[in-house]
Coordinates of C-alpha atoms and ligand atoms in Angstrom, one line a residue:
M1 CA -4.7 -12.1 -33.9
M2 CA -1.3 -13.8 -32.6
Y3 CA 0.0 -11.2 -30.2
D4 CA 4.0 -12.0 -28.7
T5 CA 2.9 -10.8 -25.5
I6 CA -1.1 -10.0 -24.0
I7 CA -0.8 -8.0 -20.6
I8 CA -4.3 -8.2 -18.4
G9 CA -4.9 -5.2 -16.8
A10 CA -3.5 -1.6 -17.5
G11 CA -2.5 -0.5 -13.8
A12 CA 0.9 0.8 -13.0
A13 CA 2.8 -2.7 -13.3
G14 CA 1.0 -3.7 -16.5
M15 CA 1.2 -0.6 -18.0
M16 CA 5.2 -0.5 -16.9
C17 CA 5.3 -3.7 -18.4
A18 CA 4.0 -3.1 -21.7
A19 CA 6.0 0.2 -22.0
Q20 CA 9.1 -2.1 -21.6
S21 CA 8.1 -5.0 -23.8
K22 CA 9.0 -5.5 -27.3
G23 CA 7.3 -7.1 -30.4
R24 CA 3.3 -7.3 -30.9
V25 CA 1.8 -6.6 -27.3
L26 CA -1.8 -6.1 -26.3
L27 CA -2.4 -4.4 -23.0
I28 CA -6.5 -5.5 -22.3
D29 CA -8.6 -3.6 -19.2
H30 CA -12.4 -4.2 -18.3
A31 CA -12.2 -0.6 -17.1
K32 CA -12.8 2.9 -19.0
A33 CA -9.5 4.2 -18.6
P34 CA -5.9 2.9 -17.3
G35 CA -4.5 3.7 -14.2
E36 CA -6.8 4.7 -12.3
K37 CA -5.5 3.8 -8.7
I38 CA -2.6 6.0 -9.8
R39 CA -4.8 8.7 -10.7
I40 CA -6.6 8.7 -7.6
S41 CA -3.3 7.9 -5.7
G42 CA -1.8 10.8 -3.0
G43 CA -4.6 12.8 -3.1
G44 CA -4.4 12.9 -7.0
R45 CA -1.0 13.8 -6.6
C46 CA 0.1 9.9 -6.6
N47 CA 3.3 9.2 -4.4
F48 CA 5.1 7.3 -6.9
T49 CA 8.2 5.9 -5.2
N50 CA 10.5 6.4 -2.3
M51 CA 13.6 7.2 -1.8
H52 CA 14.4 5.1 0.7
T53 CA 13.1 1.9 -0.4
T54 CA 14.6 -1.6 0.8
P55 CA 13.4 -4.8 0.5
D56 CA 12.8 -4.5 4.1
N57 CA 9.6 -2.2 3.2
F58 CA 8.0 -4.9 2.2
L59 CA 5.6 -8.3 3.7
S60 CA 5.9 -11.1 1.7
Q61 CA 6.1 -14.9 3.1
N62 CA 9.4 -14.9 1.0
S63 CA 10.7 -11.5 1.9
H64 CA 14.0 -12.2 -0.2
F65 CA 12.1 -12.6 -2.8
C66 CA 11.1 -8.8 -4.0
K67 CA 15.2 -8.5 -4.0
S68 CA 16.4 -9.2 -7.4
A69 CA 13.5 -6.8 -9.5
L70 CA 13.8 -3.9 -6.8
R71 CA 17.8 -4.0 -7.1
R72 CA 17.5 -4.0 -10.6
Y73 CA 15.0 -1.4 -11.6
S74 CA 14.8 0.6 -8.4
Q75 CA 13.4 4.1 -7.4
W76 CA 16.2 5.6 -8.4
D77 CA 15.3 4.3 -12.1
F78 CA 11.9 5.6 -11.6
I79 CA 12.8 9.0 -10.9
S80 CA 14.8 9.6 -13.8
L81 CA 12.3 8.5 -16.2
V82 CA 9.8 10.7 -14.1
S83 CA 12.5 13.6 -14.9
D84 CA 12.9 12.7 -17.9
H85 CA 9.4 13.4 -19.2
G86 CA 9.8 16.8 -17.3
I87 CA 7.2 15.5 -14.5
A88 CA 7.9 18.2 -11.8
Y89 CA 7.9 15.9 -7.8
H90 CA 9.0 16.8 -4.2
E91 CA 9.6 14.5 -1.1
K92 CA 7.0 15.4 1.1
T93 CA 7.7 13.8 4.1
L94 CA 10.1 10.0 4.8
G95 CA 11.1 9.7 1.6
Q96 CA 8.1 9.9 -0.2
L97 CA 7.5 11.8 -3.5
F98 CA 4.9 13.1 -4.9
C99 CA 4.0 15.0 -7.8
D100 CA 4.0 18.8 -7.4
G101 CA 0.9 18.8 -10.6
S102 CA -1.3 16.1 -10.8
A103 CA -1.0 11.9 -10.7
K104 CA -2.7 12.2 -14.2
Q105 CA 1.1 12.9 -15.5
I106 CA 2.4 9.6 -14.5
I107 CA -0.5 8.1 -16.1
A108 CA 0.2 10.2 -19.4
M109 CA 4.1 9.2 -19.4
L110 CA 3.6 5.9 -19.5
R111 CA 0.9 6.2 -22.3
S112 CA 3.2 8.0 -24.0
E113 CA 6.4 5.1 -23.2
M114 CA 3.3 3.0 -24.3
E115 CA 3.2 4.4 -27.4
R116 CA 6.8 4.3 -28.0
A117 CA 7.1 1.1 -28.0
R118 CA 3.6 0.3 -29.8
A119 CA 1.8 -1.0 -27.8
E120 CA -1.7 -1.5 -28.2
L121 CA -4.4 -0.5 -25.5
R122 CA -7.6 -2.0 -25.3
L123 CA -10.0 -0.8 -22.6
R124 CA -13.7 -1.9 -21.5
C125 CA -12.4 -5.3 -22.6
A126 CA -13.2 -8.6 -20.4
V127 CA -11.7 -11.8 -20.0
T128 CA -14.0 -14.5 -20.2
A129 CA -12.0 -17.2 -20.9
L130 CA -8.4 -18.8 -21.1
C131 CA -6.8 -21.3 -21.7
K132 CA -2.9 -22.9 -22.6
T133 CA -2.2 -23.3 -26.0
E134 CA 0.8 -25.8 -27.6
D135 CA 2.5 -22.1 -28.4
G136 CA 1.2 -19.9 -25.6
F137 CA -2.3 -19.2 -24.6
A138 CA -5.9 -18.3 -26.1
L139 CA -8.5 -15.4 -24.8
E140 CA -11.9 -14.8 -25.5
L141 CA -12.6 -11.5 -25.1
T142 CA -15.7 -9.5 -24.5
Q143 CA -15.9 -5.5 -25.7
D144 CA -18.7 -3.2 -26.2
G145 CA -21.0 -6.8 -26.5
Q146 CA -18.7 -8.2 -29.2
T147 CA -16.6 -12.0 -28.6
S148 CA -13.6 -12.0 -30.3
S149 CA -10.9 -14.1 -29.7
A150 CA -6.8 -13.6 -29.1
Q151 CA -3.8 -15.4 -28.9
C152 CA -0.5 -14.8 -27.7
R153 CA 3.2 -16.9 -26.5
Q154 CA 3.4 -14.8 -23.5
L155 CA 0.6 -14.0 -21.0
V156 CA 1.1 -10.9 -18.2
I157 CA -1.6 -11.2 -15.4
A158 CA -1.6 -7.4 -13.8
T159 CA -5.2 -7.6 -12.7
G160 CA -4.0 -6.1 -9.0
G161 CA -5.7 -7.5 -6.0
K162 CA -8.9 -7.1 -4.3
S163 CA -8.8 -3.7 -3.2
I164 CA -11.4 -1.3 -3.5
P165 CA -13.9 -3.0 -5.8
K166 CA -16.1 0.3 -6.7
M167 CA -12.7 1.3 -9.0
G168 CA -12.5 -2.6 -11.2
A169 CA -10.7 -4.4 -8.2
T170 CA -11.1 -8.1 -9.2
G171 CA -10.0 -11.7 -8.0
F172 CA -9.0 -12.1 -11.8
A173 CA -5.4 -13.2 -10.6
Y174 CA -6.3 -15.3 -8.3
D175 CA -8.7 -17.3 -10.4
V176 CA -6.1 -17.7 -13.0
A177 CA -3.6 -19.1 -10.3
D178 CA -6.4 -21.4 -9.4
Q179 CA -7.1 -22.9 -13.1
F180 CA -3.4 -23.5 -13.5
D181 CA -2.8 -24.9 -10.1
I182 CA -0.7 -22.4 -8.8
P183 CA -0.5 -21.8 -4.8
L184 CA -1.6 -18.6 -3.5
T185 CA -0.9 -17.2 0.2
E186 CA -3.8 -16.2 2.1
T187 CA -5.0 -12.6 1.1
R188 CA -6.4 -10.2 3.6
A189 CA -6.9 -6.1 3.5
A190 CA -4.0 -4.5 4.2
L191 CA -3.1 -0.6 4.4
V192 CA -6.8 0.1 6.0
P193 CA -8.6 1.8 8.7
L194 CA -9.1 0.0 12.2
T195 CA -12.6 -0.9 13.6
F196 CA -13.7 -1.2 17.4
S197 CA -17.3 -2.9 18.1
D198 CA -18.0 -0.1 20.2
A199 CA -18.8 3.6 19.1
R200 CA -16.0 4.8 21.8
F201 CA -14.1 7.4 19.5
K202 CA -17.0 9.0 17.5
P203 CA -16.9 11.5 20.0
L204 CA -13.1 12.4 18.7
A205 CA -13.7 11.8 14.8
G206 CA -11.4 14.2 13.3
T207 CA -8.7 14.7 15.4
A208 CA -5.4 14.0 14.3
L209 CA -2.0 13.7 15.8
K210 CA 1.6 12.1 15.3
A211 CA 1.5 8.9 17.6
R212 CA 3.8 5.5 17.9
I213 CA 1.8 2.2 16.9
S214 CA 3.1 -0.6 18.0
N215 CA 2.5 -4.3 18.0
A216 CA 4.7 -7.6 18.5
S217 CA 5.9 -7.3 15.3
A218 CA 6.3 -4.2 13.8
T219 CA 6.7 -0.2 14.7
F220 CA 5.3 3.5 13.0
D221 CA 5.7 6.6 13.9
E222 CA 3.5 8.0 11.9
G223 CA 0.4 10.3 12.0
M224 CA -3.3 8.7 13.5
L225 CA -6.4 9.9 12.9
F226 CA -9.7 9.1 14.8
T227 CA -12.8 8.3 13.1
H228 CA -16.2 7.5 13.7
R229 CA -15.7 3.7 13.4
G230 CA -12.0 3.9 15.1
L231 CA -8.7 4.6 13.9
S232 CA -7.2 5.8 10.9
G233 CA -3.9 8.0 9.2
P234 CA -0.6 6.2 8.4
S235 CA 0.8 4.7 11.5
I236 CA -2.8 2.8 12.0
L237 CA -2.4 1.9 8.1
Q238 CA 0.9 0.9 8.3
I239 CA 0.3 -1.2 11.5
S240 CA -3.0 -2.7 10.0
S241 CA -0.4 -5.2 7.5
Y242 CA 0.8 -6.3 10.7
W243 CA -2.1 -6.9 12.8
R244 CA -4.7 -10.2 13.0
E245 CA -7.6 -10.0 14.7
G246 CA -7.8 -10.6 18.5
E247 CA -4.4 -8.8 19.0
V248 CA -4.0 -5.5 21.0
I249 CA -1.8 -3.0 19.5
F250 CA -0.2 0.0 21.7
V251 CA -0.7 3.4 21.0
N252 CA 1.8 5.8 22.4
L253 CA 0.4 9.5 22.2
I254 CA 3.6 11.4 23.2
P255 CA 6.2 9.6 21.6
D256 CA 8.3 12.5 20.9
I257 CA 8.7 13.5 25.1
P258 CA 10.0 12.1 28.1
L259 CA 6.9 12.9 30.4
Y260 CA 7.3 11.4 33.1
D261 CA 10.8 14.0 33.8
L262 CA 8.9 16.7 31.8
L263 CA 5.7 15.9 34.7
R264 CA 8.0 15.9 37.5
T265 CA 9.9 19.1 36.2
Q266 CA 6.5 21.2 35.6
R267 CA 5.3 19.9 39.1
Q268 CA 8.3 21.3 40.8
A269 CA 8.3 24.6 38.7
Q270 CA 4.3 25.1 37.9
G271 CA 2.7 22.7 40.7
R272 CA -0.7 25.1 40.6
R273 CA -1.0 24.3 36.6
N274 CA -3.9 21.5 36.0
L275 CA -3.0 18.3 35.4
T276 CA -5.4 18.6 31.8
T277 CA -4.0 21.9 31.3
E278 CA -0.4 20.7 31.2
L279 CA -1.2 17.7 28.8
A280 CA -3.2 20.2 26.6
H281 CA -0.1 21.5 25.8
H282 CA 1.3 17.8 24.3
L283 CA -2.0 16.9 22.8
P284 CA -5.2 17.9 21.0
A285 CA -8.0 19.2 23.3
R286 CA -10.8 17.5 22.6
L287 CA -8.2 14.1 23.3
V288 CA -7.7 15.4 26.7
E289 CA -11.4 15.9 27.8
Y290 CA -12.0 12.7 26.6
L291 CA -8.7 11.2 28.5
T292 CA -9.4 13.3 31.5
A293 CA -12.7 11.1 31.6
H294 CA -11.1 7.6 30.7
L295 CA -8.6 8.1 33.1
A296 CA -10.4 10.0 35.5
L297 CA -7.5 12.5 35.3
S298 CA -8.1 15.2 37.8
G299 CA -6.1 18.0 40.6
N300 CA -3.4 19.9 40.1
L301 CA 0.5 19.0 39.3
A302 CA 1.0 19.0 42.7
D303 CA -1.9 16.4 43.6
Q304 CA 0.0 13.4 41.7
S305 CA 2.5 11.3 43.4
D306 CA 5.6 9.8 41.8
A307 CA 3.2 6.4 41.4
R308 CA 0.2 8.2 40.2
L309 CA 2.3 10.1 37.2
I310 CA 3.5 6.8 36.1
E311 CA 0.5 5.6 35.7
I312 CA -0.8 8.3 33.5
C313 CA 2.3 8.0 31.7
S314 CA 2.1 4.1 30.9
A315 CA -1.4 5.0 29.9
L316 CA -0.4 7.8 27.5
K317 CA 2.7 6.0 26.0
A318 CA 1.5 2.5 25.9
W319 CA -2.3 2.4 25.8
P320 CA -3.5 -1.0 25.0
L321 CA -6.1 -1.2 22.1
T322 CA -7.8 -4.5 20.9
P323 CA -9.6 -3.3 17.0
N324 CA -12.2 -5.5 16.4
G325 CA -11.5 -5.8 12.8
S326 CA -10.8 -3.3 9.7
E327 CA -12.6 -1.5 7.2
G328 CA -11.9 -4.2 4.7
Y329 CA -11.6 -4.0 1.2
R330 CA -13.5 -1.5 0.5
T331 CA -11.3 1.2 1.9
A332 CA -7.9 -0.6 1.6
E333 CA -5.2 0.5 -0.2
V334 CA -3.3 -3.1 -0.9
T335 CA -4.2 -6.5 -0.8
L336 CA -1.9 -8.4 1.5
G337 CA -0.7 -12.3 -0.2
G338 CA -1.3 -13.1 -3.3
I339 CA 0.4 -15.5 -5.5
D340 CA 2.7 -17.5 -4.0
T341 CA 6.2 -16.5 -4.5
D342 CA 7.3 -19.9 -4.2
A343 CA 5.7 -20.4 -7.6
L344 CA 7.3 -17.8 -9.5
S345 CA 11.0 -16.9 -10.6
S346 CA 12.2 -13.7 -8.6
K347 CA 14.1 -12.5 -11.8
T348 CA 11.2 -13.0 -14.3
M349 CA 8.0 -12.9 -12.6
M350 CA 7.4 -15.9 -14.4
S351 CA 5.4 -19.2 -13.7
K352 CA 7.9 -22.0 -12.0
T353 CA 4.8 -24.4 -13.9
V354 CA 3.4 -22.8 -16.5
P355 CA 6.2 -21.9 -18.8
D356 CA 5.4 -17.7 -20.5
L357 CA 2.6 -17.2 -17.5
Y358 CA 3.9 -14.2 -15.7
F359 CA 2.2 -12.7 -12.7
I360 CA 3.4 -8.7 -11.4
G361 CA 2.4 -5.8 -9.3
E362 CA -0.2 -6.3 -6.1
A363 CA -1.3 -9.6 -7.3
V364 CA 1.8 -11.6 -6.2
D365 CA 2.2 -12.0 -2.5
V366 CA 4.6 -8.5 -2.3
T367 CA 3.4 -6.1 0.1
G368 CA 4.8 -2.4 0.3
W369 CA 4.4 -0.6 3.2
L370 CA 2.6 3.4 2.9
G371 CA 4.6 6.1 1.6
G372 CA 5.0 5.1 -2.7
Y373 CA 6.5 1.5 -1.9
N374 CA 3.4 -0.4 -3.3
F375 CA 3.9 1.7 -7.0
Q376 CA 7.5 1.1 -7.1
W377 CA 6.7 -2.7 -6.5
A378 CA 4.7 -2.3 -9.8
W379 CA 7.3 -0.9 -11.5
S380 CA 10.3 -2.8 -10.3
S381 CA 8.1 -6.2 -11.0
G382 CA 6.9 -5.1 -14.6
W383 CA 9.8 -3.7 -15.8
A384 CA 11.3 -7.0 -14.5
A385 CA 8.9 -9.0 -16.5
A386 CA 9.4 -7.3 -19.6
Q387 CA 13.0 -7.9 -19.9
A388 CA 12.3 -11.7 -19.6
L389 CA 9.8 -11.4 -22.0
N390 CA 12.1 -9.4 -24.6
S391 CA 14.7 -12.0 -24.2
R392 CA 12.2 -15.0 -24.8
A393 CA 10.3 -13.6 -27.7
Ligands
FDA401 P1 -3.9 -2.2 -10.4 O1 -4.7 -1.7 -9.5 O2 -2.6 -0.8 -10.1 O3 -4.2 -2.3 -11.9 C1 -5.0 -3.5 -12.0 C2 -5.9 -3.4 -13.5 O4 -6.2 -4.4 -14.0 C3 -6.5 -2.1 -13.0 O5 -6.6 -0.9 -14.5 C4 -8.1 -2.8 -12.8 O6 -9.1 -2.2 -14.1 C5 -7.7 -4.0 -14.4 N1 -8.4 -5.2 -13.4 C6 -8.9 -6.3 -12.5 N2 -9.6 -6.8 -13.0 C7 -9.6 -7.4 -14.2 C8 -10.2 -8.3 -15.3 N3 -10.8 -8.8 -14.4 N4 -10.2 -8.1 -16.3 C9 -9.7 -7.0 -16.6 N5 -8.6 -6.3 -16.2 C10 -8.8 -6.2 -14.8 N6 0.8 2.7 -3.5 C11 1.3 3.8 -3.7 O7 2.6 3.1 -3.8 N7 2.1 5.4 -3.3 C12 0.6 5.4 -3.3 O8 0.4 6.9 -3.1 C13 -0.3 4.8 -3.3 N8 -2.0 5.5 -2.8 C14 -3.2 4.4 -3.2 C15 -4.5 5.4 -3.0 C16 -5.9 4.2 -3.2 C17 -6.9 4.9 -3.1 C18 -5.1 3.0 -3.2 C19 -6.4 2.1 -3.3 C20 -4.3 2.6 -3.4 C21 -3.1 3.6 -3.1 N9 -1.7 2.2 -3.5 C22 -0.8 3.3 -3.5 C23 -1.7 1.2 -3.9 C24 -1.2 1.3 -5.6 O9 -2.5 1.7 -6.3 C25 -1.4 -0.5 -6.0 O10 -0.4 -1.0 -5.0 C26 -0.7 -0.5 -7.3 O11 -1.9 0.5 -8.2 C27 -0.9 -1.6 -7.6 O12 -0.7 -1.8 -9.2 P2 -1.5 -3.2 -9.8 O13 -0.4 -2.8 -11.6 O14 -0.7 -4.2 -9.4 O15 -2.7 -2.8 -9.8

């Protein structure tokens, strides 16, 4: 069967691309349902975009690459699609938009757009071989134990990254890139909890607070969660994309208060108050208990010299921690790195060396921050590829 376009991967990017593509389009996925990551995203409500999306919210070896697609199909375009489908949504925090109801509404919306475009969806279908032909590509497919073949003029790889193999993630896009000598940048788990070699935070597991996490390249001011294995929560997931093994991160446990000034004022006004009682006004009780041992906190406020207060404040405001690793692809929300953007057109997502071969979504070396940016990249890159497919069909 000859198709104008075959898209491999019915995730966010592949579904958007299929919905926007004209002609005879086949969308293939080895999973039993499309958009599985959409379904589980945002705690089942899908943080489908971010109102504040700019190219600065993305990591890539080429920071300019994402600009064209994000500008031509922006967060506002996706928001208006969501509105046109009558899907109610709200801003949770920091521009992050979530469905009021269920992430399944986003999948249903994309499916109905795909139906409108008459794209064919084939699930539980694996690609066992693919090669370039004179007028496009030939694929060997296996579905329910049956082998078949399909040909297309244009081929789109939308199989995402390696995050959460249990959900069907594979390195398929990277294998296709290898097959066609298309370069890759180093891939690693990102937006992922960080771990420590010992169980130091076990007594604190489940404790959450707002914290400012920094390293040499970035700072994030969001929630942090202690876990049995280390640290998690939005600010940790964010910094994980910028962290490398052996590097230290600094944790500001009380980011919003000028703590030294406050402790000095309180020493004057409430000198007989216990230091830990004062800290418990600003930190969770279990954390104060932990820090009491860790920083040898003792005595009343009046007992603390200026020098001691400075010591305590710097320990609480720039706590240096060196994780030994991350939880890896098992729990990572995304894969950093991927298809080298130098090998693709930023306008069309087409390979510069293999005409009619496209890569979109997370497979490409464009990785968003936490907060709806990764879906926005999937929508924008999927849309950009579709415009090019339509103009070449
Ligand atoms: P995606 O991974 O969505 O789709 C790839 C598709 O290809 C899948 O359907 C897969 O089955 C298929 N596939 C893979 N290998 C194949 C093969 N060999 N043959 C056939 N099919 C194959 N982002 C965000 O912006 N807001 C959010 O709220 C969240 N939340 C979130 C939660 C969790 C738990 C995770 C893991 C991730 C998120 N993300 C997110 C990230 C977001 O889900 C991700 O960036 C996008 O889904 C990427 O879209 P793609 O279409 O590129 O890949």
